[in-house]
Amino acid sequence: MNEHESEPVRGLPEYLPDGEFIVWQGEPSWRQLALRVFHVRKIAVYFVLLAGLHVGLQVSDGASWLMAAKEAAWLVMLGGAALLVLGALARLYAHTTIYTITNRRVAMRIGAALTMTLNLPYTWIGTAKLDLKPSGHGTLAFELIGDSRVSYLMTWPHVRPWHMSRTQPALRCIPDAEKVARIFADAAETRISQPRVSRIPERDGSNAVAAE
């Protein structure tokens, strides 16, 4: 049985409490993860240039083009193997990730080897920043406020790159990122603007109701 088949709600470790509901749910594009996180395009270019340099050096030393190309074939094979591994990792991370936006929080079920669920109530989030790509995919990163902290290493690659001192959890490489950002903004604004009711104890022992 798949370990995620036991989830009471897809992408969440438990049922939603009363009054909470899902407004959006999705996962990263594995192709975009391969490009943006694992940089397969740059690595492919690197190995092509390395093989070309090897051929050029061999030819300049007097070897034939055919012989030089044969000797550079191992670099091409090595590059191909690296791209296959990185592509497989991108698929694995995408397959094991579910991003959820509810009317109260952002939840991220992440982890290829060790699954964890990261819950971000809207009161923890100061700002959200969208990195939108021409394809419509993008990354929505959350800047946390107060004492809220998450580990960069534990949550990678679901973080804004290179922001390590104040880690910013992120919905990485999601399709229709601009639409998702609007959904998040509407849900967060509605939640934060709702008054919270608490009871303030009076000196005589009774309780007065106050809105925060």
Tab-separated table of C-alpha atoms in Angstrom:
chain	number	residue	atom	x	y	z
A	1	MET	CA	0.000	0.000	0.000
A	2	ASN	CA	1.231	3.497	-0.817
A	3	GLU	CA	2.095	5.347	2.407
A	4	HIS	CA	-0.160	8.242	1.370
A	5	GLU	CA	-3.232	6.040	0.868
A	6	SER	CA	-3.872	6.170	4.607
A	7	GLU	CA	-4.312	9.958	4.603
A	8	PRO	CA	-7.814	10.892	5.805
A	9	VAL	CA	-7.693	13.896	3.451
A	10	ARG	CA	-5.395	13.925	0.425
A	11	GLY	CA	-2.252	15.837	1.339
A	12	LEU	CA	-3.207	16.243	5.011
A	13	PRO	CA	-2.458	14.017	8.026
A	14	GLU	CA	-5.878	14.533	9.633
A	15	TYR	CA	-9.419	15.656	8.911
A	16	LEU	CA	-10.024	19.387	8.682
A	17	PRO	CA	-11.577	20.939	11.781
A	18	ASP	CA	-15.063	22.421	11.668
A	19	GLY	CA	-15.208	25.575	9.626
A	20	GLU	CA	-12.052	24.889	7.614
A	21	PHE	CA	-12.213	23.946	3.950
A	22	ILE	CA	-9.828	23.567	1.016
A	23	VAL	CA	-9.795	26.361	-1.575
A	24	TRP	CA	-6.936	25.009	-3.721
A	25	GLN	CA	-4.748	21.943	-3.905
A	26	GLY	CA	-1.966	21.024	-6.322
A	27	GLU	CA	1.568	19.790	-6.810
A	28	PRO	CA	4.748	20.933	-8.542
A	29	SER	CA	5.416	20.308	-12.203
A	30	TRP	CA	8.193	17.735	-12.346
A	31	ARG	CA	9.513	19.226	-15.587
A	32	GLN	CA	9.775	22.655	-13.992
A	33	LEU	CA	11.428	21.122	-10.926
A	34	ALA	CA	13.954	19.488	-13.234
A	35	LEU	CA	14.667	22.836	-14.919
A	36	ARG	CA	14.475	25.249	-11.976
A	37	VAL	CA	15.600	23.140	-9.022
A	38	PHE	CA	17.860	20.466	-10.502
A	39	HIS	CA	19.080	22.671	-13.389
A	40	VAL	CA	19.090	19.875	-15.969
A	41	ARG	CA	19.412	22.313	-18.872
A	42	LYS	CA	22.555	23.901	-17.446
A	43	ILE	CA	24.055	20.506	-16.672
A	44	ALA	CA	23.321	19.296	-20.219
A	45	VAL	CA	25.059	22.372	-21.659
A	46	TYR	CA	27.998	21.814	-19.316
A	47	PHE	CA	28.562	18.244	-20.504
A	48	VAL	CA	28.153	19.220	-24.169
A	49	LEU	CA	30.759	21.956	-23.775
A	50	LEU	CA	33.047	19.584	-21.871
A	51	ALA	CA	32.776	16.964	-24.617
A	52	GLY	CA	33.378	19.606	-27.283
A	53	LEU	CA	36.451	20.875	-25.457
A	54	HIS	CA	37.779	17.332	-25.176
A	55	VAL	CA	37.291	16.761	-28.899
A	56	GLY	CA	38.981	20.060	-29.729
A	57	LEU	CA	42.014	19.275	-27.596
A	58	GLN	CA	42.355	15.798	-29.089
A	59	VAL	CA	42.148	17.105	-32.641
A	60	SER	CA	44.678	19.835	-31.905
A	61	ASP	CA	47.050	17.094	-30.704
A	62	GLY	CA	46.749	15.328	-34.070
A	63	ALA	CA	43.933	12.862	-33.481
A	64	SER	CA	41.253	12.377	-36.121
A	65	TRP	CA	37.756	13.779	-35.581
A	66	LEU	CA	36.322	10.274	-35.416
A	67	MET	CA	38.814	9.108	-32.830
A	68	ALA	CA	38.345	12.258	-30.758
A	69	ALA	CA	34.578	11.840	-30.848
A	70	LYS	CA	34.850	8.234	-29.708
A	71	GLU	CA	37.047	9.231	-26.777
A	72	ALA	CA	34.569	11.960	-25.793
A	73	ALA	CA	31.623	9.543	-25.870
A	74	TRP	CA	32.106	8.622	-22.217
A	75	LEU	CA	31.474	12.259	-21.262
A	76	VAL	CA	28.211	12.231	-23.197
A	77	MET	CA	27.190	8.977	-21.504
A	78	LEU	CA	28.109	10.372	-18.095
A	79	GLY	CA	26.067	13.497	-18.756
A	80	GLY	CA	23.116	11.422	-19.923
A	81	ALA	CA	23.228	9.307	-16.778
A	82	ALA	CA	23.331	12.443	-14.605
A	83	LEU	CA	20.311	13.895	-16.403
A	84	LEU	CA	18.368	10.651	-15.960
A	85	VAL	CA	19.070	10.627	-12.226
A	86	LEU	CA	18.090	14.281	-11.804
A	87	GLY	CA	14.943	13.776	-13.862
A	88	ALA	CA	13.993	10.818	-11.678
A	89	LEU	CA	14.528	12.912	-8.555
A	90	ALA	CA	12.335	15.679	-9.958
A	91	ARG	CA	9.566	13.156	-10.632
A	92	LEU	CA	9.916	11.704	-7.141
A	93	TYR	CA	9.720	15.079	-5.409
A	94	ALA	CA	6.742	16.140	-7.510
A	95	HIS	CA	4.932	12.830	-6.948
A	96	THR	CA	5.338	12.952	-3.155
A	97	THR	CA	4.360	16.616	-2.750
A	98	ILE	CA	0.903	18.049	-2.215
A	99	TYR	CA	0.349	21.758	-1.594
A	100	THR	CA	-2.928	22.770	0.068
A	101	ILE	CA	-4.472	26.185	0.650
A	102	THR	CA	-7.426	26.344	2.995
A	103	ASN	CA	-9.382	29.268	4.345
A	104	ARG	CA	-7.117	29.185	7.427
A	105	ARG	CA	-3.621	28.055	6.411
A	106	VAL	CA	-1.174	26.800	3.849
A	107	ALA	CA	-0.246	23.128	4.267
A	108	MET	CA	2.611	21.384	2.501
A	109	ARG	CA	2.974	17.609	2.462
A	110	ILE	CA	6.598	17.177	1.477
A	111	GLY	CA	9.486	14.725	1.715
A	112	ALA	CA	10.680	12.018	-0.651
A	113	ALA	CA	12.320	9.798	1.979
A	114	LEU	CA	10.751	11.125	5.196
A	115	THR	CA	7.267	12.561	4.751
A	116	MET	CA	6.247	15.574	6.814
A	117	THR	CA	3.423	18.106	6.731
A	118	LEU	CA	4.254	21.770	7.209
A	119	ASN	CA	1.359	23.923	8.439
A	120	LEU	CA	1.534	27.700	7.992
A	121	PRO	CA	-1.380	29.587	9.559
A	122	TYR	CA	-2.030	32.914	7.868
A	123	THR	CA	-1.095	34.712	11.079
A	124	TRP	CA	2.471	33.410	10.584
A	125	ILE	CA	2.800	34.849	7.085
A	126	GLY	CA	3.886	38.453	6.666
A	127	THR	CA	4.173	38.672	2.895
A	128	ALA	CA	4.049	36.355	-0.098
A	129	LYS	CA	6.240	36.786	-3.156
A	130	LEU	CA	5.491	35.315	-6.576
A	131	ASP	CA	8.275	34.417	-9.020
A	132	LEU	CA	6.298	33.980	-12.249
A	133	LYS	CA	7.844	32.394	-15.342
A	134	PRO	CA	6.745	32.943	-18.980
A	135	SER	CA	5.242	29.445	-19.070
A	136	GLY	CA	2.763	30.420	-16.335
A	137	HIS	CA	4.519	28.244	-13.776
A	138	GLY	CA	5.978	29.933	-10.742
A	139	THR	CA	7.031	29.812	-7.116
A	140	LEU	CA	5.005	31.401	-4.327
A	141	ALA	CA	7.246	32.040	-1.302
A	142	PHE	CA	6.066	32.998	2.178
A	143	GLU	CA	8.003	35.346	4.436
A	144	LEU	CA	7.320	34.315	8.031
A	145	ILE	CA	6.967	36.834	10.835
A	146	GLY	CA	7.615	36.759	14.566
A	147	ASP	CA	9.314	33.715	16.022
A	148	SER	CA	8.049	31.350	13.333
A	149	ARG	CA	10.944	29.337	11.886
A	150	VAL	CA	11.392	26.383	9.566
A	151	SER	CA	14.539	24.474	8.635
A	152	TYR	CA	15.983	25.173	5.182
A	153	LEU	CA	17.531	21.709	4.891
A	154	MET	CA	14.458	19.860	6.155
A	155	THR	CA	12.095	21.629	3.759
A	156	TRP	CA	14.309	21.900	0.637
A	157	PRO	CA	13.452	22.178	-2.229
A	158	HIS	CA	10.155	23.668	-1.060
A	159	VAL	CA	11.811	26.937	-0.062
A	160	ARG	CA	12.835	30.193	-1.725
A	161	PRO	CA	16.396	29.558	-2.968
A	162	TRP	CA	19.320	30.959	-0.963
A	163	HIS	CA	17.206	32.497	1.817
A	164	MET	CA	18.741	30.464	4.622
A	165	SER	CA	18.884	32.768	7.650
A	166	ARG	CA	15.136	33.405	7.415
A	167	THR	CA	13.856	30.424	5.485
A	168	GLN	CA	10.866	31.158	3.280
A	169	PRO	CA	8.694	28.085	2.639
A	170	ALA	CA	7.439	28.041	-0.928
A	171	LEU	CA	5.059	26.385	-3.322
A	172	ARG	CA	7.652	25.522	-5.963
A	173	CYS	CA	7.097	25.309	-9.716
A	174	ILE	CA	3.288	25.251	-9.586
A	175	PRO	CA	1.132	25.563	-12.726
A	176	ASP	CA	-1.118	28.642	-13.065
A	177	ALA	CA	0.951	30.318	-10.364
A	178	GLU	CA	-0.665	33.738	-10.776
A	179	LYS	CA	-4.131	32.254	-10.243
A	180	VAL	CA	-2.921	30.363	-7.156
A	181	ALA	CA	-1.400	33.570	-5.761
A	182	ARG	CA	-4.767	35.327	-6.092
A	183	ILE	CA	-6.540	32.441	-4.366
A	184	PHE	CA	-4.038	32.606	-1.516
A	185	ALA	CA	-4.347	36.394	-1.207
A	186	ASP	CA	-8.150	36.259	-1.051
A	187	ALA	CA	-8.156	33.442	1.518
A	188	ALA	CA	-5.517	35.081	3.714
A	189	GLU	CA	-7.213	38.483	3.607
A	190	THR	CA	-10.555	37.006	4.585
A	191	ARG	CA	-9.054	35.017	7.440
A	192	ILE	CA	-6.941	37.798	8.917
A	193	SER	CA	-9.761	40.348	8.736
A	194	GLN	CA	-12.100	38.148	10.786
A	195	PRO	CA	-12.341	39.328	14.410
A	196	ARG	CA	-11.388	36.822	17.065
A	197	VAL	CA	-13.543	36.673	20.187
A	198	SER	CA	-11.972	36.007	23.566
A	199	ARG	CA	-13.154	36.284	27.147
A	200	ILE	CA	-11.557	38.742	29.560
A	201	PRO	CA	-11.968	37.831	33.230
A	202	GLU	CA	-13.506	40.609	35.324
A	203	ARG	CA	-12.461	41.450	38.859
A	204	ASP	CA	-15.752	40.141	40.196
A	205	GLY	CA	-15.130	36.758	38.599
A	206	SER	CA	-17.486	37.185	35.656
A	207	ASN	CA	-16.408	37.105	32.011
A	208	ALA	CA	-16.682	39.953	29.541
A	209	VAL	CA	-16.535	39.338	25.817
A	210	ALA	CA	-14.063	41.349	23.725
A	211	ALA	CA	-13.265	41.266	20.035
A	212	GLU	CA	-9.638	41.264	18.925
